[in-house]
Structure formats: structure tokens, C-alpha cells
Amino acid sequence: MATLLSISVALLAGLLMTRLIRPLKLPDVTAYLVAGVLIGPYCLGALRIDGLGFTSMEAVESLSLVSEIALGFIAFAIGNEFRLDSLKHTGRQAFVVGVVQALTATLFVDLALLLLHFALPDKLSAAQAITLGAIAAATAPAATLMVVRQYKAKGPLTNLLLPVVALDDAVGLVVFAVSFGIARTLNSGAVELASILVNPLLEIAASLTLGAFMGFLLTKLETLFHSNTNRRNMTIAFVFLTASLSMLEFRIGPVTLGFSSLLVCMMLGTVFCNLCPLSQDLMAAADNWTSPLFAVFFVISGAELELNVFADLAIVLVGGVYILFRSLGKYAGALASTRWTHCPPAVCKYLGITLLPQAGVALGMCITAQQLGPEGAMIRNIILFSVLIYELFGPMLTKQALTRAGDIQPMAEAVRNRRQTKLEHASAQRRP
């Protein structure tokens, strides 16, 4: 009962918040995040009244399964952007931009935080600086996808943005694994090649293999059904199954074989959309089913943001430097690489702004960073601080960038008038 109550409260709070902030013309994802903060443990939840909000972080974490499933569907939807006919036009650009902007963000943050380490060695260690630099490469696909869907963004910027965000996961995993291996070496003095090279490469290879196999299997099984409803249900069931399989982990000697749920589900969507002739309609049907799931996911994400990180001035200082130089790195890397690959001027100018949101993947890296002990705890708090800022302002900046690039078109006057007429007619019918 408690779980159902929490989910219903989260969904209702998110939906009501979209109405409250409607005059501000902010994306719905921002409303969901704000609603999560308000019903989280640091606001209404602090009143300890069941049904009014999340009374503790444990209550929020109890819904982690919902978040995992939502991320699975988000990755599955992004996989749809890797259709071979589309990649013929944007594949090279997406690969170059995805790698360059991620490495540039890491380089900028590494340099800035290492300088801060030399200035304030008691506040920030070299191992922490290098680890934070690696985490800077990651970009959150969820918020970006939600903004694109809400405003039905279409155009050159959107066509390049979604594949780039998708590639970030693979690039971020490799960069983080190498950097974190170096950070552990600085602390212990022992070089571990398994953690630096073998584990990340195995994780990527295993994730892509599992996702490709599940995509092939889904394509074959959906031919057993002739009803679009049953085919849609089969598609949804496979995303659930694939997301659950991606949580498995095996240890073989010194090597840990795990999976990235984002990569696995992304590969599921990629293989399915390229092999199944009905994939476009089936993925669209699955997207319609997931709308409330995504709303709950972002409300939970907002409730997970720990506001007590503002109490530590050291975290605010390091977090501020991290946010500034990661943003500069993302923008500079995107600008240089898009110009190098001869992208349209609007894409060159605005792509970097759309790559700022950061959440799930970065927080997952923080779990690994806990192996540094007390230093890992500080890394987690710094990332929590940055996620709070990025998730609240990132979607709004993404919307503005897509609008200025021409990918989000203003609602046509005729459509607006038609909607207003329908609303007035419905209101008149309700009157006695």
C-alpha cells in the first residue's frame, strides 16, 4: 500500500505542478523535478505525514525499481534514433561530436579542479579532482528526451542531439573507468589494469551483445502476433525483461562483468528499429504508454536531490567550479567538433547548451567512487549539488536552445484558436 500511495502522490504532485508553472512556460520535466523537491524529505516530507510526501530518503529509494524501468524505456526510445538510414547522414558527425565534447568537458574540469587542489589541498585531493573530471563527461538523456517529446522538436539540431546524448554513456563509461583507475592508483600506489581497461571494455561489449540479442529475439517473437495491441504489449514486456537482465553482475577472478542498463536497452531499441518493419508504430505506441511512468521518474529524481549539500561551503565552492568548467567544456567541445564536421551554424551555436543536463549516469558513477572512502562521499555530495542545478535549469536551457535553432516551432495561430474555441465550447456545456 505504501508503494502505491507514494507513486500516486508523486504522479499527482507532478501533474499539478505543471499547471502551477504553466505561466512561466517551463518544460514539464522542470515541473516534475520541482514537485519532487517539494514533496521530498527536506520539504513536505519533513512533516512526517504519510500521503503528503516522502518522509525519508529510504522512502524515495524504495521506488528505485520505477526509476530503473523508466530509464530502460528512455534508452529504448533513444535507440530509435540509430536507424541506419538516418545514420548515413549524421553518423560520422554524431560520433565525432559525442567523443570530442565528452573528452573536452573532462579536460576542462580536470584542469580547473587540479588547480583548485594545488590552491586548497586540504579541501580537494588530486584523486577527487580526476574522478570528478571523468564524471563530467556524462550527460543525462532523460531530461533531453522529455523536452524533445513535449515540444515535438524536429530539425538538424534534434537529429544530431539524440545520438550524441546516447553515445555519451559509452564514452563516459570508458573515461570514468580509466580516470578512476588512476585515482585509485594515486591513493594506493598499486596499478590495477583490470579496473582501468578490462572492466569498462567488457561492460560495453557485454551490454551491446545482450541488447543486440534481445532486440533480435523481440523482432522474431513479435511476428507471432497479428494484433497491434499484443505486439505493443510484447514490446513493453521485452523492455521490462531487458532492463531486469541488465541488473545482473558476474565476477570472474579479478574481473567484474556487469552491464550498463542504458546501453543494453539502447541497443535493444537500435536492433529492433532496424530489423522490424513495424518498429516505428510499435515504439510510438510504447511511448504513449510510458508517459505517466516518466512523470513519476522525474518526481522521484527531484525527491532524491539532497538540499543539505548547501550547508557545506567547501562543496558549494568545488561544485560551483565543477558546474562552470563542465558547462564551458561541453559548449567548447560541441562548438569545435560541429564546426569541424561542417554542421549547420545553428547546430554549432546551440548544441553545447543542450548537453548540460546530468543525473542518473553521473550518480551511478558516484556509487563506484565510494571505493575511495571519505573522499568518495565528498564526490557524491558535489555531484548531488551539480545535479540539483543542472536538472532544474538544464531542461529550460535545452528548450530555449531548440527554439532558437528553429527545431521547436511556435504553435500556429490557427491551432491555438481552434484549441481555445474547443475549451470555450466545453466550458459552456458544463454550465447549468
Short mmCIF file of C-alpha atoms in Angstrom, two decimals:
data_model
loop_
_atom_site.label_atom_id
_atom_site.label_comp_id
_atom_site.label_asym_id
_atom_site.label_seq_id
_atom_site.Cartn_x
_atom_site.Cartn_y
_atom_site.Cartn_z
CA MET A 1 0.00 0.00 0.00
CA ALA A 2 2.80 2.42 0.91
CA THR A 3 4.41 1.97 -2.51
CA LEU A 4 1.15 2.57 -4.39
CA LEU A 5 0.44 5.62 -2.24
CA SER A 6 3.91 7.06 -2.94
CA ILE A 7 3.56 6.52 -6.68
CA SER A 8 0.11 8.11 -6.81
CA VAL A 9 1.22 11.10 -4.71
CA ALA A 10 4.29 11.55 -6.93
CA LEU A 11 2.24 11.45 -10.14
CA LEU A 12 -0.45 13.82 -8.84
CA ALA A 13 2.12 16.27 -7.48
CA GLY A 14 3.97 16.32 -10.79
CA LEU A 15 0.82 16.85 -12.86
CA LEU A 16 -0.46 19.65 -10.60
CA MET A 17 2.93 21.38 -10.68
CA THR A 18 2.80 21.52 -14.50
CA ARG A 19 -0.36 23.63 -14.16
CA LEU A 20 1.14 25.90 -11.49
CA ILE A 21 4.23 26.78 -13.51
CA ARG A 22 2.42 26.93 -16.84
CA PRO A 23 2.53 30.79 -16.94
CA LEU A 24 6.33 30.57 -16.78
CA LYS A 25 6.38 28.44 -19.97
CA LEU A 26 8.87 25.98 -18.48
CA PRO A 27 9.19 22.37 -19.70
CA ASP A 28 7.09 19.76 -17.90
CA VAL A 29 10.23 17.95 -16.75
CA THR A 30 11.20 21.01 -14.69
CA ALA A 31 7.75 20.96 -13.08
CA TYR A 32 8.17 17.28 -12.18
CA LEU A 33 11.58 17.92 -10.62
CA VAL A 34 10.29 20.88 -8.59
CA ALA A 35 7.33 18.79 -7.43
CA GLY A 36 9.76 16.09 -6.31
CA VAL A 37 11.80 18.58 -4.30
CA LEU A 38 8.65 19.94 -2.62
CA ILE A 39 7.30 16.53 -1.58
CA GLY A 40 10.77 15.24 -0.76
CA PRO A 41 12.29 14.58 2.67
CA TYR A 42 13.60 18.17 3.01
CA CYS A 43 10.27 19.94 2.42
CA LEU A 44 6.77 18.49 2.95
CA GLY A 45 8.24 15.09 3.75
CA ALA A 46 9.92 16.59 6.79
CA LEU A 47 6.45 16.89 8.37
CA ARG A 48 6.41 13.06 8.60
CA ILE A 49 2.81 12.83 7.37
CA ASP A 50 2.19 9.76 5.23
CA GLY A 51 0.50 10.61 1.97
CA LEU A 52 1.79 14.19 1.95
CA GLY A 53 5.27 13.39 0.65
CA PHE A 54 8.36 11.21 1.01
CA THR A 55 9.14 11.15 4.72
CA SER A 56 12.74 9.88 4.31
CA MET A 57 15.38 9.06 1.72
CA GLU A 58 14.62 5.39 2.37
CA ALA A 59 11.06 6.01 1.17
CA VAL A 60 12.42 7.57 -2.03
CA GLU A 61 14.91 4.74 -2.57
CA SER A 62 12.13 2.18 -2.17
CA LEU A 63 10.90 3.31 -5.61
CA SER A 64 14.27 2.77 -7.28
CA LEU A 65 12.76 -0.02 -9.38
CA VAL A 66 10.43 2.51 -11.01
CA SER A 67 13.45 4.62 -11.92
CA GLU A 68 15.30 1.65 -13.40
CA ILE A 69 12.33 0.71 -15.59
CA ALA A 70 11.83 4.33 -16.69
CA LEU A 71 15.48 4.63 -17.68
CA GLY A 72 15.10 1.41 -19.65
CA PHE A 73 12.24 2.87 -21.70
CA ILE A 74 14.14 6.15 -22.16
CA ALA A 75 17.17 4.28 -23.51
CA PHE A 76 14.89 2.12 -25.69
CA ALA A 77 13.36 5.26 -27.21
CA ILE A 78 16.78 6.81 -27.85
CA GLY A 79 17.82 3.60 -29.63
CA ASN A 80 15.20 4.52 -32.22
CA GLU A 81 17.48 7.41 -33.25
CA PHE A 82 20.08 4.97 -34.58
CA ARG A 83 18.20 3.95 -37.71
CA LEU A 84 20.69 3.15 -40.44
CA ASP A 85 19.01 5.43 -42.98
CA SER A 86 19.41 8.37 -40.57
CA LEU A 87 22.97 7.48 -39.55
CA LYS A 88 24.05 7.72 -43.18
CA HIS A 89 23.61 11.48 -42.81
CA THR A 90 24.54 12.12 -39.16
CA GLY A 91 26.52 9.04 -38.06
CA ARG A 92 30.02 10.46 -38.51
CA GLN A 93 29.06 13.82 -37.05
CA ALA A 94 27.39 12.21 -34.03
CA PHE A 95 30.41 10.02 -33.32
CA VAL A 96 32.95 12.84 -33.58
CA VAL A 97 30.85 15.30 -31.57
CA GLY A 98 29.95 12.68 -28.94
CA VAL A 99 33.59 11.81 -28.27
CA VAL A 100 35.08 15.32 -28.52
CA GLN A 101 32.56 17.14 -26.30
CA ALA A 102 32.81 14.44 -23.60
CA LEU A 103 36.63 14.49 -23.55
CA THR A 104 36.71 18.29 -23.61
CA ALA A 105 34.41 18.52 -20.59
CA THR A 106 36.66 16.06 -18.74
CA LEU A 107 39.78 18.03 -19.67
CA PHE A 108 38.31 21.38 -18.58
CA VAL A 109 37.12 20.03 -15.21
CA ASP A 110 40.37 18.13 -14.60
CA LEU A 111 42.49 21.24 -15.18
CA ALA A 112 40.26 23.53 -13.12
CA LEU A 113 39.95 21.16 -10.14
CA LEU A 114 43.64 20.21 -10.16
CA LEU A 115 44.49 23.90 -9.93
CA LEU A 116 41.98 24.19 -7.08
CA HIS A 117 43.67 21.17 -5.45
CA PHE A 118 47.05 22.90 -5.51
CA ALA A 119 45.47 26.05 -4.05
CA LEU A 120 43.39 24.22 -1.40
CA PRO A 121 44.98 20.77 -0.86
CA ASP A 122 43.05 20.28 2.39
CA LYS A 123 39.69 20.69 0.65
CA LEU A 124 40.20 18.68 -2.56
CA SER A 125 42.59 15.83 -3.35
CA ALA A 126 44.07 15.03 -6.77
CA ALA A 127 42.15 11.72 -6.80
CA GLN A 128 38.87 13.56 -6.23
CA ALA A 129 39.68 16.11 -8.96
CA ILE A 130 40.43 13.41 -11.54
CA THR A 131 37.31 11.41 -10.62
CA LEU A 132 35.06 14.47 -10.88
CA GLY A 133 36.60 15.28 -14.25
CA ALA A 134 35.63 11.83 -15.51
CA ILE A 135 32.06 12.15 -14.24
CA ALA A 136 31.80 15.46 -16.14
CA ALA A 137 31.71 13.55 -19.43
CA ALA A 138 28.28 12.06 -18.72
CA THR A 139 25.07 13.68 -19.96
CA ALA A 140 21.56 12.71 -18.85
CA PRO A 141 19.43 11.56 -21.81
CA ALA A 142 16.15 11.53 -19.88
CA ALA A 143 15.54 15.26 -19.50
CA THR A 144 16.64 15.95 -23.08
CA LEU A 145 14.30 13.31 -24.50
CA MET A 146 11.36 14.65 -22.47
CA VAL A 147 11.86 18.19 -23.78
CA VAL A 148 12.14 16.93 -27.36
CA ARG A 149 8.92 14.93 -27.00
CA GLN A 150 6.90 17.59 -25.23
CA TYR A 151 7.58 20.25 -27.85
CA LYS A 152 7.79 17.80 -30.80
CA ALA A 153 11.20 19.19 -31.71
CA LYS A 154 12.34 18.39 -35.25
CA GLY A 155 15.31 19.62 -37.22
CA PRO A 156 19.08 19.36 -37.68
CA LEU A 157 19.87 20.08 -34.01
CA THR A 158 17.48 17.43 -32.68
CA ASN A 159 18.66 14.88 -35.26
CA LEU A 160 22.24 15.24 -34.00
CA LEU A 161 21.46 15.80 -30.33
CA LEU A 162 19.82 12.47 -29.51
CA PRO A 163 22.56 10.23 -30.99
CA VAL A 164 25.22 12.35 -29.27
CA VAL A 165 23.48 12.02 -25.90
CA ALA A 166 23.22 8.29 -26.48
CA LEU A 167 26.94 7.95 -27.26
CA ASP A 168 27.77 9.83 -24.06
CA ASP A 169 27.04 6.73 -21.99
CA ALA A 170 29.66 4.60 -23.73
CA VAL A 171 32.26 7.40 -23.82
CA GLY A 172 31.58 8.30 -20.19
CA LEU A 173 32.00 4.70 -19.03
CA VAL A 174 35.44 4.40 -20.63
CA VAL A 175 36.62 7.83 -19.45
CA PHE A 176 35.40 7.21 -15.92
CA ALA A 177 36.94 3.74 -15.69
CA VAL A 178 40.36 4.97 -16.82
CA SER A 179 40.29 8.11 -14.66
CA PHE A 180 39.01 6.28 -11.60
CA GLY A 181 41.71 3.65 -12.04
CA ILE A 182 44.30 6.47 -12.00
CA ALA A 183 42.62 7.99 -8.93
CA ARG A 184 42.81 4.69 -7.05
CA THR A 185 46.46 4.35 -8.05
CA LEU A 186 47.19 7.80 -6.61
CA ASN A 187 45.63 6.73 -3.30
CA SER A 188 47.05 3.21 -3.03
CA GLY A 189 50.12 3.28 -5.24
CA ALA A 190 49.08 -0.02 -6.91
CA VAL A 191 48.30 -0.10 -10.62
CA GLU A 192 45.23 -2.24 -11.46
CA LEU A 193 44.96 -2.80 -15.21
CA ALA A 194 41.73 -4.77 -14.75
CA SER A 195 39.89 -1.79 -13.27
CA ILE A 196 41.47 0.69 -15.71
CA LEU A 197 40.99 -1.12 -19.02
CA VAL A 198 39.41 -4.57 -18.83
CA ASN A 199 36.27 -3.88 -16.79
CA PRO A 200 34.92 -0.92 -18.85
CA LEU A 201 35.59 -2.59 -22.20
CA LEU A 202 33.94 -5.80 -21.03
CA GLU A 203 30.95 -3.87 -19.71
CA ILE A 204 30.42 -2.07 -23.01
CA ALA A 205 30.89 -5.23 -25.10
CA ALA A 206 28.62 -7.30 -22.85
CA SER A 207 25.94 -4.58 -22.80
CA LEU A 208 25.89 -4.22 -26.59
CA THR A 209 25.83 -8.00 -27.07
CA LEU A 210 22.96 -8.56 -24.63
CA GLY A 211 20.96 -5.66 -26.10
CA ALA A 212 21.52 -6.88 -29.68
CA PHE A 213 20.43 -10.41 -28.79
CA MET A 214 17.28 -9.19 -27.04
CA GLY A 215 16.47 -6.90 -29.99
CA PHE A 216 16.82 -9.78 -32.43
CA LEU A 217 14.66 -12.02 -30.21
CA LEU A 218 11.97 -9.36 -29.89
CA THR A 219 11.87 -8.94 -33.68
CA LYS A 220 11.31 -12.66 -34.16
CA LEU A 221 8.72 -13.06 -31.39
CA GLU A 222 6.55 -10.11 -32.40
CA THR A 223 5.81 -11.84 -35.73
CA LEU A 224 3.80 -14.43 -33.76
CA PHE A 225 1.10 -11.81 -33.17
CA HIS A 226 -1.14 -10.05 -35.66
CA SER A 227 -2.82 -7.64 -33.24
CA ASN A 228 -1.05 -4.30 -32.79
CA THR A 229 -2.13 -4.34 -29.14
CA ASN A 230 -0.40 -7.66 -28.50
CA ARG A 231 2.68 -6.52 -30.40
CA ARG A 232 2.83 -3.39 -28.28
CA ASN A 233 2.46 -5.47 -25.12
CA MET A 234 5.27 -7.75 -26.29
CA THR A 235 7.49 -4.72 -26.87
CA ILE A 236 6.79 -3.35 -23.39
CA ALA A 237 7.39 -6.76 -21.80
CA PHE A 238 10.77 -7.02 -23.54
CA VAL A 239 11.89 -3.63 -22.23
CA PHE A 240 10.98 -4.81 -18.70
CA LEU A 241 12.85 -8.08 -19.27
CA THR A 242 15.92 -6.43 -20.77
CA ALA A 243 16.12 -3.81 -18.01
CA SER A 244 15.96 -6.57 -15.37
CA LEU A 245 18.65 -8.68 -17.09
CA SER A 246 20.94 -5.64 -17.26
CA MET A 247 21.00 -5.54 -13.45
CA LEU A 248 22.85 -8.88 -13.30
CA GLU A 249 26.52 -8.92 -12.34
CA PHE A 250 29.13 -11.67 -12.51
CA ARG A 251 32.62 -11.86 -11.04
CA ILE A 252 35.29 -13.87 -12.88
CA GLY A 253 38.53 -13.75 -10.91
CA PRO A 254 39.67 -10.11 -10.64
CA VAL A 255 37.26 -9.02 -13.37
CA THR A 256 33.68 -7.95 -12.70
CA LEU A 257 31.29 -8.48 -15.60
CA GLY A 258 28.32 -6.15 -15.38
CA PHE A 259 26.02 -4.29 -17.74
CA SER A 260 25.02 -0.70 -18.37
CA SER A 261 21.23 -0.68 -18.39
CA LEU A 262 21.21 2.39 -20.63
CA LEU A 263 23.49 0.76 -23.21
CA VAL A 264 21.62 -2.56 -23.12
CA CYS A 265 18.17 -1.03 -23.62
CA MET A 266 19.55 1.42 -26.18
CA MET A 267 20.93 -1.47 -28.21
CA LEU A 268 17.60 -3.28 -27.85
CA GLY A 269 15.86 -0.29 -29.44
CA THR A 270 18.55 0.10 -32.14
CA VAL A 271 18.39 -3.50 -33.34
CA PHE A 272 14.60 -3.64 -33.11
CA CYS A 273 14.05 -0.42 -35.09
CA ASN A 274 16.38 -1.59 -37.87
CA LEU A 275 15.06 -5.16 -38.17
CA CYS A 276 11.33 -4.83 -37.56
CA PRO A 277 9.33 -3.13 -40.35
CA LEU A 278 6.60 -2.16 -37.87
CA SER A 279 9.00 -0.79 -35.25
CA GLN A 280 8.09 2.87 -35.82
CA ASP A 281 4.44 2.30 -34.93
CA LEU A 282 5.20 -0.10 -32.08
CA MET A 283 7.74 2.22 -30.46
CA ALA A 284 5.31 5.13 -30.76
CA ALA A 285 2.62 3.02 -29.06
CA ALA A 286 5.04 2.10 -26.28
CA ASP A 287 5.94 5.79 -25.85
CA ASN A 288 2.27 6.67 -25.27
CA TRP A 289 2.08 4.03 -22.54
CA THR A 290 5.15 5.35 -20.71
CA SER A 291 4.07 8.97 -20.22
CA PRO A 292 2.94 8.58 -16.57
CA LEU A 293 5.97 6.39 -15.85
CA PHE A 294 8.32 9.16 -16.95
CA ALA A 295 6.42 11.71 -14.87
CA VAL A 296 6.85 9.57 -11.74
CA PHE A 297 10.53 9.02 -12.61
CA PHE A 298 11.30 12.74 -12.68
CA VAL A 299 9.34 13.44 -9.50
CA ILE A 300 11.37 10.71 -7.78
CA SER A 301 14.54 12.26 -9.23
CA GLY A 302 13.57 15.60 -7.71
CA ALA A 303 12.89 13.99 -4.33
CA GLU A 304 16.35 12.37 -4.42
CA LEU A 305 18.10 15.74 -4.57
CA GLU A 306 19.67 16.34 -1.16
CA LEU A 307 19.32 20.00 -0.21
CA ASN A 308 21.67 19.68 2.78
CA VAL A 309 24.67 19.86 0.43
CA PHE A 310 24.29 23.64 0.53
CA ALA A 311 25.33 23.60 4.19
CA ASP A 312 28.97 22.78 3.34
CA LEU A 313 30.75 25.78 1.81
CA ALA A 314 33.58 23.59 0.50
CA ILE A 315 31.08 21.54 -1.50
CA VAL A 316 29.42 24.70 -2.82
CA LEU A 317 32.82 26.08 -3.89
CA VAL A 318 34.03 22.90 -5.61
CA GLY A 319 30.55 22.28 -7.02
CA GLY A 320 30.45 25.79 -8.47
CA VAL A 321 33.83 25.31 -10.18
CA TYR A 322 32.72 21.88 -11.45
CA ILE A 323 29.48 23.26 -12.92
CA LEU A 324 31.19 26.25 -14.55
CA PHE A 325 34.02 24.35 -16.21
CA ARG A 326 31.91 21.33 -17.19
CA SER A 327 29.48 23.70 -18.91
CA LEU A 328 32.35 25.51 -20.66
CA GLY A 329 33.86 22.17 -21.70
CA LYS A 330 30.60 20.83 -23.11
CA TYR A 331 29.96 24.02 -25.05
CA ALA A 332 33.53 24.43 -26.34
CA GLY A 333 33.81 20.75 -27.30
CA ALA A 334 30.47 20.78 -29.11
CA LEU A 335 31.28 24.06 -30.88
CA ALA A 336 34.70 22.89 -32.11
CA SER A 337 33.56 19.44 -33.22
CA THR A 338 30.40 20.64 -35.00
CA ARG A 339 32.41 23.22 -36.93
CA TRP A 340 34.99 20.58 -37.79
CA THR A 341 32.28 18.26 -39.16
CA HIS A 342 30.60 21.13 -41.08
CA CYS A 343 27.29 21.18 -39.20
CA PRO A 344 24.78 23.99 -39.86
CA PRO A 345 25.53 27.27 -37.97
CA ALA A 346 22.51 26.87 -35.65
CA VAL A 347 23.71 23.40 -34.61
CA CYS A 348 27.22 24.72 -33.92
CA LYS A 349 25.85 27.56 -31.82
CA TYR A 350 23.27 25.73 -29.70
CA LEU A 351 24.22 22.05 -29.41
CA GLY A 352 26.54 22.58 -26.43
CA ILE A 353 23.72 24.17 -24.41
CA THR A 354 21.52 21.09 -24.84
CA LEU A 355 24.22 18.79 -23.41
CA LEU A 356 24.25 20.28 -19.90
CA PRO A 357 21.67 18.09 -18.04
CA GLN A 358 23.30 15.48 -15.80
CA ALA A 359 21.72 12.91 -13.49
CA GLY A 360 21.43 9.12 -13.47
CA VAL A 361 24.69 8.02 -15.10
CA ALA A 362 26.72 10.50 -13.03
CA LEU A 363 25.08 9.34 -9.80
CA GLY A 364 25.80 5.75 -10.78
CA MET A 365 29.47 6.65 -11.14
CA CYS A 366 29.35 8.14 -7.65
CA ILE A 367 28.47 4.70 -6.26
CA THR A 368 31.74 3.37 -7.69
CA ALA A 369 33.58 6.42 -6.35
CA GLN A 370 32.58 5.36 -2.81
CA GLN A 371 35.54 2.96 -3.01
CA LEU A 372 37.74 5.99 -2.26
CA GLY A 373 36.30 6.08 1.26
CA PRO A 374 35.63 9.52 2.79
CA GLU A 375 36.86 11.15 -0.42
CA GLY A 376 34.16 9.27 -2.31
CA ALA A 377 31.46 10.67 -0.02
CA MET A 378 32.53 14.22 -0.85
CA ILE A 379 32.49 13.41 -4.58
CA ARG A 380 28.91 12.19 -4.22
CA ASN A 381 27.84 15.39 -2.45
CA ILE A 382 29.48 17.58 -5.10
CA ILE A 383 27.71 15.68 -7.88
CA LEU A 384 24.42 15.88 -5.97
CA PHE A 385 24.88 19.65 -5.80
CA SER A 386 25.61 19.87 -9.53
CA VAL A 387 22.72 17.56 -10.43
CA LEU A 388 20.36 19.80 -8.46
CA ILE A 389 21.45 22.81 -10.53
CA TYR A 390 21.67 21.03 -13.87
CA GLU A 391 18.35 19.21 -13.61
CA LEU A 392 16.41 22.31 -12.59
CA PHE A 393 17.90 24.64 -15.21
CA GLY A 394 19.09 22.21 -17.90
CA PRO A 395 15.66 21.40 -19.42
CA MET A 396 14.79 25.10 -19.62
CA LEU A 397 18.07 25.86 -21.41
CA THR A 398 17.52 22.90 -23.74
CA LYS A 399 14.09 24.21 -24.68
CA GLN A 400 15.46 27.69 -25.37
CA ALA A 401 18.32 26.31 -27.49
CA LEU A 402 15.99 24.12 -29.56
CA THR A 403 13.60 27.05 -30.03
CA ARG A 404 16.32 29.44 -31.18
CA ALA A 405 17.72 26.81 -33.50
CA GLY A 406 14.27 26.53 -35.12
CA ASP A 407 13.65 22.91 -34.06
CA ILE A 408 10.73 23.91 -31.80
CA GLN A 409 8.15 25.75 -33.83
CA PRO A 410 5.68 28.13 -32.17
CA MET A 411 2.12 26.90 -32.15
CA ALA A 412 0.33 28.05 -35.27
CA GLU A 413 -2.25 30.73 -34.65
CA ALA A 414 -4.98 28.64 -36.25
CA VAL A 415 -4.25 25.68 -33.99
CA ARG A 416 -4.18 27.94 -30.94
CA ASN A 417 -7.52 29.50 -31.85
CA ARG A 418 -9.07 26.09 -32.51
CA ARG A 419 -7.97 24.84 -29.10
CA GLN A 420 -9.33 27.94 -27.42
CA THR A 421 -12.68 27.52 -29.20
CA LYS A 422 -12.93 23.90 -28.08
CA LEU A 423 -12.16 24.86 -24.47
CA GLU A 424 -14.77 27.61 -24.50
CA HIS A 425 -17.34 25.25 -26.04
CA ALA A 426 -16.63 22.58 -23.41
CA SER A 427 -16.87 25.16 -20.63
CA ALA A 428 -20.22 26.40 -21.95
CA GLN A 429 -21.59 22.84 -21.98
CA ARG A 430 -20.67 22.36 -18.31
CA ARG A 431 -22.64 25.42 -17.24
CA PRO A 432 -26.18 24.69 -15.97
#
